[in-house]
Amino acid sequence: MTSIGKQRGLARLADEDGHFTMVALDQRPPLLQALAKARGIPADQVEFADMLAAKRLLVEALAHDASSMLLDPNFAMPAAIDVLPARTGLIVTLEEHRFQDTPGGRKSRSIDNWSVEKIRRVGGDAVKVLAWYRPDASDEVLQHQKDYVRTIGAECRRHDIPYVLELLVYPFPDSDRHTTDYVESADKRADLVIESVREFAKPEYGVDLYKLETPLPAASLPPMDDSAESRAAAAQFAEVGSICADAGIPWVLLSGGAAPEQFERVLSYSYAAGAQGFLAGRTIWLDAVQNHFPDREAVLTALKGDGMKILKDLGRLTREKAQPWKPDFRLEQVDREGAFSCAYA
């Protein structure tokens, strides 16, 4: 029998029509940098209280128009779990943002004293993990990342909670473009993105929903028309869509801080390839925070103005062009009293 816990969890992440219109508020380094800019101080001098204040403002302003929100346990949960609407789905981050950057690639790990079990216990509807991944990393790094993702998948199966996997390609330490910032690489290769998706679409990892980056840089993505460039770009998105469809894994797009018009173009290509929504963060709220914090009213005004317009525009595009997701409970075998409890292992 299909895991009803996972199906119910995924349904909680979508709106009533089955579209994933989700807002990411689990960012840690990007928000620290935004607050540092707003305060005119180095990022390492941003106070814990400011992180909490900013995340609470984001939930207060945006939660009612998001199908679900992605929160981290170190800042967003203590800041705003009490103001998250009951009808808004809750995705909770598991991975530590302080990854290990080695010559052979990046290694992910979980936040200290945090687990899938605890996410289930606090009422999370899904577990989210960001795995930095590129297929040309060292064998030792690849094995570490695969083992990490696989282990979390097993825990999500054990606790019947959806597993949302985010994959990001990154530059090696010796690259001219090396940075540890959460920014999209201008020379990102589509094959690295596609092969990463292909690897983790294997059943052994237990992924229930993909949070994916665009296979091509958002800033250089051509308009959707009948040009050779547009057809070539669409083929890369179609490859991602084909992998996900074959694996039966729904997928949504992360914004990566792209400008709103660029992200809408990314979504248009993605929806044509079968994506079912978005899980966007900085594209929606970054300007409001870095331009107006710590003025609470100014931040709220900006979020309820430009921020809300971006979120609503993305939602409208999603409802117009994305196929809705529907749960599949597969209850055909329940044909007598007691059959359900016996079948649900």
XYZ file of C-alpha atoms in Angstrom:
345
model
C 0.000 0.000 0.000
C 1.204 3.506 -0.842
C 2.372 5.433 2.220
C -0.662 7.457 3.170
C 1.427 9.507 5.582
C 3.626 10.682 2.718
C 0.657 11.292 0.419
C -1.158 13.286 3.087
C 2.020 15.244 3.791
C 2.482 16.175 0.147
C -1.179 17.185 -0.075
C -0.582 19.550 2.856
C 2.201 21.253 0.896
C -0.011 22.045 -2.106
C -3.002 24.330 -2.378
C -6.522 22.917 -2.582
C -6.149 22.465 -6.358
C -2.865 20.557 -6.100
C -0.420 23.312 -7.042
C 2.768 23.813 -5.038
C 3.046 27.573 -4.413
C 5.583 27.477 -1.596
C 7.790 30.067 0.079
C 11.275 29.276 1.410
C 12.250 30.997 4.659
C 14.971 28.600 5.797
C 17.797 30.654 4.275
C 20.587 31.371 6.720
C 23.682 32.851 4.954
C 21.588 34.789 2.388
C 19.432 36.341 5.112
C 22.489 37.126 7.234
C 23.972 38.954 4.255
C 20.737 40.850 3.631
C 20.531 41.941 7.264
C 24.198 42.907 7.258
C 23.605 45.090 4.221
C 20.577 46.672 5.864
C 22.510 47.359 9.070
C 25.738 48.346 7.335
C 27.729 45.773 9.321
C 29.660 42.560 8.561
C 27.533 39.418 8.337
C 29.237 37.871 11.362
C 27.974 40.769 13.493
C 24.281 40.204 12.734
C 22.494 39.422 15.976
C 20.328 36.373 16.628
C 17.436 38.670 17.524
C 17.565 40.305 14.089
C 17.396 36.919 12.360
C 14.314 36.034 14.391
C 12.682 39.409 13.811
C 13.190 39.219 10.049
C 11.868 35.675 9.752
C 8.800 36.510 11.813
C 8.030 39.438 9.505
C 8.288 37.154 6.475
C 5.840 34.650 7.921
C 3.424 37.352 9.051
C 3.369 38.968 5.606
C 3.445 35.979 3.244
C 2.110 32.859 4.954
C -1.555 33.360 4.134
C -0.831 33.340 0.391
C 1.602 30.416 0.351
C 0.437 26.814 0.097
C 3.278 25.921 2.476
C 6.404 27.394 3.989
C 9.917 26.059 4.489
C 11.318 26.890 7.928
C 14.603 26.082 9.630
C 14.775 25.006 13.304
C 17.498 27.419 14.431
C 15.803 30.692 13.484
C 12.463 30.466 11.668
C 10.782 27.901 13.920
C 11.411 29.746 17.205
C 10.674 33.042 15.476
C 7.351 32.287 13.881
C 5.837 28.841 14.426
C 3.182 30.528 16.571
C 2.034 32.758 13.685
C 2.149 30.164 10.891
C -1.489 29.648 9.830
C -2.916 26.199 10.553
C -3.857 25.717 6.904
C -0.330 26.507 5.649
C 1.843 23.437 5.156
C 5.077 23.177 7.118
C 8.329 21.933 5.562
C 11.270 21.792 7.961
C 14.951 21.925 7.054
C 17.269 19.174 8.241
C 20.660 20.081 6.766
C 23.284 22.307 8.351
C 24.174 25.279 6.150
C 27.830 25.049 7.201
C 28.918 22.411 4.687
C 32.450 20.983 4.473
C 34.209 22.363 1.389
C 36.993 19.959 0.346
C 39.223 19.905 -2.759
C 37.062 17.053 -4.060
C 33.715 18.702 -3.407
C 31.210 19.606 -0.718
C 29.924 17.340 2.045
C 26.524 17.881 3.638
C 25.462 17.058 7.189
C 22.440 17.542 9.417
C 21.948 20.320 11.956
C 23.260 19.301 15.361
C 20.620 17.763 17.636
C 18.067 17.718 14.815
C 16.488 14.729 13.054
C 13.650 13.422 10.903
C 11.973 12.141 14.051
C 12.054 15.582 15.664
C 10.634 17.182 12.511
C 7.728 14.733 12.640
C 7.287 15.393 16.363
C 7.077 19.194 15.941
C 4.294 18.736 13.411
C 6.268 19.047 10.189
C 4.475 17.985 7.028
C 7.747 17.270 5.193
C 11.521 17.061 5.649
C 13.752 19.103 3.366
C 17.414 18.385 2.681
C 19.795 20.383 0.497
C 22.497 18.149 -0.940
C 25.303 19.979 -2.727
C 26.049 17.659 -5.632
C 27.947 17.461 -8.872
C 28.653 14.138 -10.627
C 32.296 15.034 -11.286
C 33.186 15.403 -7.603
C 35.664 12.977 -6.045
C 34.575 9.397 -5.428
C 34.860 9.906 -1.684
C 32.653 13.017 -1.746
C 30.084 11.368 -4.025
C 29.833 8.370 -1.728
C 29.399 10.629 1.291
C 26.600 12.605 -0.363
C 24.813 9.499 -1.626
C 25.009 7.848 1.779
C 23.715 10.992 3.476
C 20.725 11.342 1.144
C 19.967 7.611 1.323
C 20.075 7.561 5.129
C 17.631 10.460 5.398
C 15.363 8.728 2.886
C 15.243 5.629 5.078
C 14.340 7.741 8.111
C 11.564 9.496 6.180
C 10.148 6.108 5.168
C 10.273 4.947 8.774
C 8.381 8.002 9.988
C 6.013 8.201 6.985
C 6.888 11.820 6.195
C 7.579 13.263 2.723
C 11.197 13.771 1.713
C 11.873 16.999 -0.211
C 15.325 16.889 -1.799
C 17.034 20.032 -3.063
C 20.026 19.621 -5.357
C 22.533 22.370 -6.134
C 25.582 22.303 -8.381
C 28.519 24.315 -7.023
C 32.038 25.438 -8.038
C 35.118 23.532 -6.871
C 37.523 25.373 -4.515
C 40.144 25.775 -7.268
C 37.643 27.264 -9.726
C 38.030 30.886 -10.829
C 34.375 31.328 -9.903
C 34.624 29.652 -6.505
C 32.329 31.038 -3.825
C 30.584 29.565 -0.818
C 27.671 31.972 -1.276
C 24.283 30.609 -2.312
C 24.416 32.046 -5.825
C 23.785 30.522 -9.219
C 26.914 29.892 -11.264
C 26.886 31.861 -14.506
C 28.683 29.021 -16.293
C 26.552 26.211 -14.859
C 26.440 23.110 -17.058
C 23.060 21.541 -17.756
C 24.529 18.039 -17.843
C 25.644 18.337 -14.210
C 22.133 19.301 -13.128
C 20.470 16.592 -15.216
C 22.777 13.787 -14.115
C 22.334 14.804 -10.482
C 18.562 14.480 -10.859
C 18.997 11.129 -12.592
C 21.079 9.740 -9.719
C 18.677 10.669 -6.933
C 15.584 9.623 -8.847
C 16.609 6.039 -8.046
C 14.155 4.394 -5.604
C 16.906 3.655 -3.078
C 16.972 7.330 -2.020
C 13.254 7.569 -1.236
C 12.733 11.096 -2.614
C 9.090 12.237 -2.692
C 9.422 15.772 -4.071
C 12.304 17.436 -5.883
C 13.264 21.067 -5.303
C 15.424 21.753 -8.344
C 17.476 24.527 -9.860
C 17.088 25.493 -13.485
C 19.429 23.423 -15.687
C 20.481 26.623 -17.464
C 21.389 29.957 -15.834
C 18.223 31.970 -15.288
C 19.820 35.211 -16.451
C 20.716 33.797 -19.867
C 17.584 31.743 -20.523
C 16.091 32.831 -23.891
C 12.424 33.783 -24.329
C 10.101 30.862 -25.038
C 9.566 31.041 -28.780
C 10.374 28.932 -31.820
C 14.022 29.972 -32.020
C 16.804 27.401 -32.066
C 18.022 28.714 -28.693
C 14.597 28.301 -27.127
C 14.166 24.776 -28.474
C 17.608 23.804 -27.186
C 16.803 25.189 -23.737
C 13.420 23.452 -23.680
C 15.137 20.147 -24.440
C 17.237 20.466 -21.269
C 14.158 21.092 -19.153
C 12.354 18.246 -20.900
C 15.171 15.885 -19.929
C 14.689 16.783 -16.271
C 10.945 16.363 -16.632
C 11.331 12.971 -18.279
C 13.529 11.660 -15.454
C 11.038 12.825 -12.827
C 8.041 11.465 -14.726
C 9.656 8.054 -15.167
C 10.461 7.948 -11.453
C 7.018 9.204 -10.429
C 8.540 12.104 -8.474
C 6.864 15.544 -8.664
C 9.227 18.501 -8.942
C 9.212 22.191 -8.203
C 11.657 25.000 -8.973
C 13.774 26.992 -6.565
C 14.281 30.648 -7.374
C 17.961 30.988 -6.454
C 17.526 34.712 -6.012
C 16.698 35.266 -9.703
C 14.914 38.464 -10.688
C 11.127 37.911 -10.780
C 10.862 38.177 -14.573
C 13.745 35.731 -14.980
C 12.158 33.271 -12.560
C 8.823 33.475 -14.379
C 10.664 32.477 -17.556
C 12.288 29.562 -15.710
C 8.856 28.463 -14.514
C 7.357 28.675 -17.993
C 10.010 26.315 -19.353
C 9.631 24.065 -16.326
C 5.853 23.843 -16.495
C 6.055 22.915 -20.168
C 8.330 20.054 -19.021
C 5.965 18.878 -16.285
C 6.985 20.742 -13.108
C 4.184 21.324 -10.619
C 5.083 24.459 -8.747
C 7.774 26.460 -7.010
C 9.532 26.774 -3.674
C 10.891 30.310 -3.899
C 12.542 32.584 -1.362
C 14.829 35.513 -2.099
C 13.068 36.389 -5.360
C 10.007 37.215 -3.258
C 11.371 38.805 -0.083
C 15.031 39.821 -0.398
C 14.546 43.457 -1.448
C 12.105 44.161 1.375
C 14.571 42.956 3.987
C 17.811 44.456 2.730
C 16.250 47.792 1.804
C 14.073 48.416 4.875
C 15.158 46.401 7.912
C 15.027 47.114 10.888
C 12.004 49.338 10.234
C 9.256 46.801 10.915
C 6.448 48.738 9.257
C 8.543 49.532 6.186
C 9.499 45.864 5.774
C 5.851 44.774 6.111
C 4.721 47.422 3.648
C 7.287 46.282 1.090
C 6.423 42.610 1.600
C 2.691 43.250 1.326
C 3.314 45.373 -1.738
C 6.041 44.188 -4.109
C 6.661 40.897 -2.288
C 3.019 39.878 -2.334
C 2.669 40.920 -5.971
C 5.572 38.653 -6.937
C 4.105 35.738 -4.968
C 0.654 36.228 -6.481
C 2.066 36.545 -10.008
C 4.026 33.316 -9.554
C 0.915 31.623 -8.211
C -1.168 32.822 -11.138
C 1.407 31.524 -13.624
C 1.480 28.196 -11.802
C -2.280 27.763 -11.904
C -2.348 28.671 -15.589
C 0.513 26.489 -16.817
C 1.396 23.780 -14.282
C -0.345 20.430 -14.001
C -1.776 19.961 -10.505
C -0.537 17.137 -8.304
C -3.030 14.690 -6.842
C -2.454 12.127 -4.088
C -2.769 8.438 -4.900
C -3.845 6.413 -1.877
C -4.414 3.111 -3.737
C -7.112 1.722 -1.500
C -8.433 -0.860 -3.958
C -7.241 -3.762 -1.807
C -9.372 -2.641 1.142
C -12.365 -4.943 0.611
C -13.300 -6.009 4.149
C -13.287 -4.790 7.726
C -9.760 -4.810 9.076
C -8.101 -4.938 5.661
C -6.811 -1.377 5.909
C -5.074 -1.806 9.258
C -3.552 -5.093 8.083
C -2.317 -3.673 4.777
C -0.809 -0.504 6.203
C 2.596 -1.705 7.275
